[in-house]
Short mmCIF file of C-alpha atoms in Angstrom, two decimals:
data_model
loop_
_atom_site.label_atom_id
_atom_site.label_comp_id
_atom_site.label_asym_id
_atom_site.label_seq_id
_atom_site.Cartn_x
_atom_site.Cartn_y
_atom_site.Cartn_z
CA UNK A 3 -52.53 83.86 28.04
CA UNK A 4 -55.68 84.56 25.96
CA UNK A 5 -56.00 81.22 24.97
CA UNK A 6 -55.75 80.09 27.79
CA UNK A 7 -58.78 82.51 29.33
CA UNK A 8 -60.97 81.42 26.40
CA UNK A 9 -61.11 77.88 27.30
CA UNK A 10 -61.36 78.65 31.14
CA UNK A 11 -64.24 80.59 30.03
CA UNK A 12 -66.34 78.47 28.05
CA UNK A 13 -69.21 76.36 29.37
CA UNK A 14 -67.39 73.20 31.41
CA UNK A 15 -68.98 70.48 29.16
CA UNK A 16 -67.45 67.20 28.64
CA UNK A 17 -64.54 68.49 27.08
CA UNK A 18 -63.40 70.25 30.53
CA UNK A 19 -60.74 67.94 31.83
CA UNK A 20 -58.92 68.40 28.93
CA UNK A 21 -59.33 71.84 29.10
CA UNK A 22 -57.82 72.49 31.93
CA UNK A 23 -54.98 69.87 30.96
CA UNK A 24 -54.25 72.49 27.85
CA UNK A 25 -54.25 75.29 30.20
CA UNK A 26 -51.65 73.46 32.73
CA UNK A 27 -49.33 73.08 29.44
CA UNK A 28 -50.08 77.08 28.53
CA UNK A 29 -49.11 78.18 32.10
CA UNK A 30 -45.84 76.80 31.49
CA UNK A 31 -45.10 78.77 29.18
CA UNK A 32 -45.70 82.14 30.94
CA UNK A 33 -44.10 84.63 33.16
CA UNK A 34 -45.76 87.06 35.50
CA UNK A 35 -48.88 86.94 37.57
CA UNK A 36 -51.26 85.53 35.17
CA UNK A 37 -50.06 81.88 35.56
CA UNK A 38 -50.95 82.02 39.27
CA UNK A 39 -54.39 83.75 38.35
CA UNK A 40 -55.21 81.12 35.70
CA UNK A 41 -53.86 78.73 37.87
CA UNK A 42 -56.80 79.40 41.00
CA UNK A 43 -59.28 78.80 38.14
CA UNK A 44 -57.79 75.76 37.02
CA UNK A 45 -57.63 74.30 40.44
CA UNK A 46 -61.29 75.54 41.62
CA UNK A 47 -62.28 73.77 38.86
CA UNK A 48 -60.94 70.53 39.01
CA UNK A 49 -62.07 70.50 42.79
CA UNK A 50 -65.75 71.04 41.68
CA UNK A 51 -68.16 67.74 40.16
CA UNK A 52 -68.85 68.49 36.60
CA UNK A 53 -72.36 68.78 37.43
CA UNK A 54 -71.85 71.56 39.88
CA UNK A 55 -69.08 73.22 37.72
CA UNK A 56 -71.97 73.33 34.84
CA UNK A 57 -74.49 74.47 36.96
CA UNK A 58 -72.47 77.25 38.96
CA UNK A 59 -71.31 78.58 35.61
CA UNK A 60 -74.63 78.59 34.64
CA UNK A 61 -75.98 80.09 38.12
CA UNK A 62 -73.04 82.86 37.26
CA UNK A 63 -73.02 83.66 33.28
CA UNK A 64 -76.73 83.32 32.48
CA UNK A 65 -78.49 83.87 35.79
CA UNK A 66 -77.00 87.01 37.17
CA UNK A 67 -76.80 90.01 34.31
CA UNK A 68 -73.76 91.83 36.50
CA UNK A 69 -71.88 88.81 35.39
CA UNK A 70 -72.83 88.50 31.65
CA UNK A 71 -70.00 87.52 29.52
CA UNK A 72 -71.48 89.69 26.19
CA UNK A 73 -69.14 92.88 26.13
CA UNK A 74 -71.84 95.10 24.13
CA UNK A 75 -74.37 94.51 26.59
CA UNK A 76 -72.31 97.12 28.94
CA UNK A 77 -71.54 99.59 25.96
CA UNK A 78 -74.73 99.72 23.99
CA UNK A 79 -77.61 97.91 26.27
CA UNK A 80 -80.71 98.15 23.56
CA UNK A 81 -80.86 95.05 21.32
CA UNK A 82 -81.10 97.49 18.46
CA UNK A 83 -78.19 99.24 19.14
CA UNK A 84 -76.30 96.28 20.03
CA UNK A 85 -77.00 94.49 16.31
CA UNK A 86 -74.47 97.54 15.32
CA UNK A 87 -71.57 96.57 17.94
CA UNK A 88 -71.57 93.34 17.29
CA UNK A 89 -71.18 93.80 13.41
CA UNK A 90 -68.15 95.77 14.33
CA UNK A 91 -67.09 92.17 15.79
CA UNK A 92 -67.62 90.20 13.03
CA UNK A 93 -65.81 92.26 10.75
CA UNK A 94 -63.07 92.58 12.67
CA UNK A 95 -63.35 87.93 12.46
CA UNK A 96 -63.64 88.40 8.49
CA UNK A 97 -61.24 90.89 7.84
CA UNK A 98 -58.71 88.78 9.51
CA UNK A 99 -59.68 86.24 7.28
CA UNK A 100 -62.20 83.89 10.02
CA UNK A 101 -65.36 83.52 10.08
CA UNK A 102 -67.38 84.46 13.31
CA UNK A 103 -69.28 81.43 15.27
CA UNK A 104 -72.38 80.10 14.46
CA UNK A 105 -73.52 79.28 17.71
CA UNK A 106 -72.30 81.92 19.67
CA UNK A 107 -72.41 85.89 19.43
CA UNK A 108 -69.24 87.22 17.91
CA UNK A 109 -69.01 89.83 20.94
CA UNK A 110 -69.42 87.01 23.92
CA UNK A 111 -65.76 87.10 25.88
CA UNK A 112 -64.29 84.08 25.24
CA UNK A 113 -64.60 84.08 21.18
CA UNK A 114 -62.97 87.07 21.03
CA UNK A 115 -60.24 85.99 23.68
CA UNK A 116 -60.06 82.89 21.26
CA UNK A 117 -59.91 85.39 18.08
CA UNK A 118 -57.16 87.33 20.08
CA UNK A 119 -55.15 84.38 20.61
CA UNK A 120 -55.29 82.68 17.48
CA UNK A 121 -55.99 84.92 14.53
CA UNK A 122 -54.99 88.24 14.99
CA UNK A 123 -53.45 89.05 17.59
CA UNK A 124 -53.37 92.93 17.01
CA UNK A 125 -57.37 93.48 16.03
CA UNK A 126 -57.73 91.06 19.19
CA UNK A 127 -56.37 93.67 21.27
CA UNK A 128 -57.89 96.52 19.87
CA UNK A 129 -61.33 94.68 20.36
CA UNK A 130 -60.27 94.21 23.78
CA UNK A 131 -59.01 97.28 25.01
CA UNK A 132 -61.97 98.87 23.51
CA UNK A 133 -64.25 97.36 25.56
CA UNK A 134 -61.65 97.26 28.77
CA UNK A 135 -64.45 98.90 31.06
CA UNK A 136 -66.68 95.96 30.27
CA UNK A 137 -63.98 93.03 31.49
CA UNK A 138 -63.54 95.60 34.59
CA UNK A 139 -67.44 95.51 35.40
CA UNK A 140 -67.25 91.65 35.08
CA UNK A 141 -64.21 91.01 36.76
CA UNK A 142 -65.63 93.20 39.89
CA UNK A 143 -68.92 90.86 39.79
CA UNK A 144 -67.04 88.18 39.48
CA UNK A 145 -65.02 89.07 42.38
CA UNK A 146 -68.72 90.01 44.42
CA UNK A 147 -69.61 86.69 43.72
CA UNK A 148 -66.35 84.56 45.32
CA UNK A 149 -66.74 83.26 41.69
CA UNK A 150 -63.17 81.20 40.58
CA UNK A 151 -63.78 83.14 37.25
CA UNK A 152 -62.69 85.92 39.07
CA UNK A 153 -59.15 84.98 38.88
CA UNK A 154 -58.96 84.97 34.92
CA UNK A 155 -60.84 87.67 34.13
CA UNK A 156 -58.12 89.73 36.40
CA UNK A 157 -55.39 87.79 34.17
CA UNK A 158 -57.36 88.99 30.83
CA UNK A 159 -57.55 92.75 32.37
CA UNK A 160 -54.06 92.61 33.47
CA UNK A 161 -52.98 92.61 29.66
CA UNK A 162 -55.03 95.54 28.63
CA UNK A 163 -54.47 99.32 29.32
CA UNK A 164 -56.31 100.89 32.00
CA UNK A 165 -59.60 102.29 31.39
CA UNK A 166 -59.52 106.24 31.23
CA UNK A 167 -62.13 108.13 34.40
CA UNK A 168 -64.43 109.08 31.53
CA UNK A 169 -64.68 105.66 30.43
CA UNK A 170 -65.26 104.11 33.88
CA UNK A 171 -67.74 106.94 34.64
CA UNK A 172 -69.58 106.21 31.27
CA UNK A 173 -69.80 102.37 31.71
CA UNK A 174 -71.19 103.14 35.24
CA UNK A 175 -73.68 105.01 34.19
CA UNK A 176 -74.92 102.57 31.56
CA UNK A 177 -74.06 99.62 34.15
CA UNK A 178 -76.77 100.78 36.69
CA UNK A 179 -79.57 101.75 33.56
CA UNK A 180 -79.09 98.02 32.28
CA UNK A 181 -79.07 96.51 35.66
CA UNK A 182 -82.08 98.03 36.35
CA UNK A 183 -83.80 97.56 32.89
CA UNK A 184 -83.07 93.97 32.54
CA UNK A 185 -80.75 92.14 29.91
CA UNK A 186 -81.56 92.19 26.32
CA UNK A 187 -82.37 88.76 24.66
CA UNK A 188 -79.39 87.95 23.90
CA UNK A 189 -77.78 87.95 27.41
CA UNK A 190 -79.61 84.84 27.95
CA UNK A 191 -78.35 81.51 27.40
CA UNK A 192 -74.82 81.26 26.84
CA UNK A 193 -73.85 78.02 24.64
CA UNK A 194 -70.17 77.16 24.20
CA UNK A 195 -68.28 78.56 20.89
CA UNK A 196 -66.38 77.11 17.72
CA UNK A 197 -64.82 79.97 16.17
CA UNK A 198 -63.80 79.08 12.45
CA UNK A 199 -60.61 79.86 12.01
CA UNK A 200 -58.80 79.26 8.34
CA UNK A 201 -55.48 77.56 7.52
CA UNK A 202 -52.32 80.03 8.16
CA UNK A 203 -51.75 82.05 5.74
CA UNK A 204 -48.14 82.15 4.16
CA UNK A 205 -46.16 85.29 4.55
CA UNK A 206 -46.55 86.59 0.91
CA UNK A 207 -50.24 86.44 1.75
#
């Protein structure tokens, strides 16, 4: 399911149709509401011109900062304080024996839905569930918005464990400073990701 939220996710270049054709294939595969979610995305965007597909993702992800796809932006707002959170990211990549991307910030959604998926599964959900109140802020923007992104995000937070009231109040709070102040650099410009991910490893590794 990750994988397939990863590729709905990323910026609908050329490589889209195809995509979405992997994502068809994936949905076979699984059980549940998230086929059905995935599946509104996938058919939203095969409805939509590529141009207006790029442009409304851009209109959503870069454009609107309630809908920004960077999961430390929610937990640590200041660019400073952010460098810190995302290094927790990129560990987590190396230590599972990856590299983060090169073009892309290790904490934007759909890396670490790709990490999730198809490195390490377990240190993909702990980087997940720890920032569970983030996907819920986005999801709920998403949702605002009548955005067709709306529908994954739901099938990501579906798979996590629900965010504790002190967590929900905390990210609420820092929500409404960061809305208010303005996203950080970063926040700006989202590019689509290559995560470099090494040969399996055998078991005696």
């Amino acid at each position: 399911m990750w994988q397939s939220a990863s590729l709905l996710l990323a910026y609908p270049d050329d490589g889209l149709a195809e995509r979405l054709d992997t994502v068809d294939a994936l949905r076979a595969h699984l059980t549940g509401p998230a086929a059905a979610l995935l599946g509104q995305t996938v058919a939203a965007l095969r409805a939509m011109p590529a141009m207006a597909a790029a442009t409304r993702y851009v209109e959503t992800f870069d454009m609107r900062r309630r809908s920004t796809m960077y999961l430390t932006y929610w937990t640590a707002g200041d660019t400073r304080n952010r460098g810190r959170e995302m290094l927790a990211f990129a560990t987590a990549y190396r230590d599972a024996g990856a590299e983060p991307p090169r073009d892309e910030a290790p904490d934007h959604l759909p890396v670490v839905l790709e990490f999730a998926a198809t490195v390490d599964p377990a240190a993909g959900r702990r980087l997940l569930s720890k920032h569970r109140v983030p996907i819920d802020v986005l999801r709920a923007a998403l949702a605002d918005a009548q955005s067709p992104y709306e529908h994954t995000v739901a099938a990501v937070c579906a798979t996590l464990p629900v965010a504790s009231d002190q967590e929900a109040r905390r990210a609420k709070r820092q929500a409404g400073h960061l809305l208010e102040a303005g996203p950080p650099a970063e926040a700006v410009g989202l590019q689509p990701f290559t995560l470099t991910v090494p040969p399996k490893r055998s078991e005696a590794g």
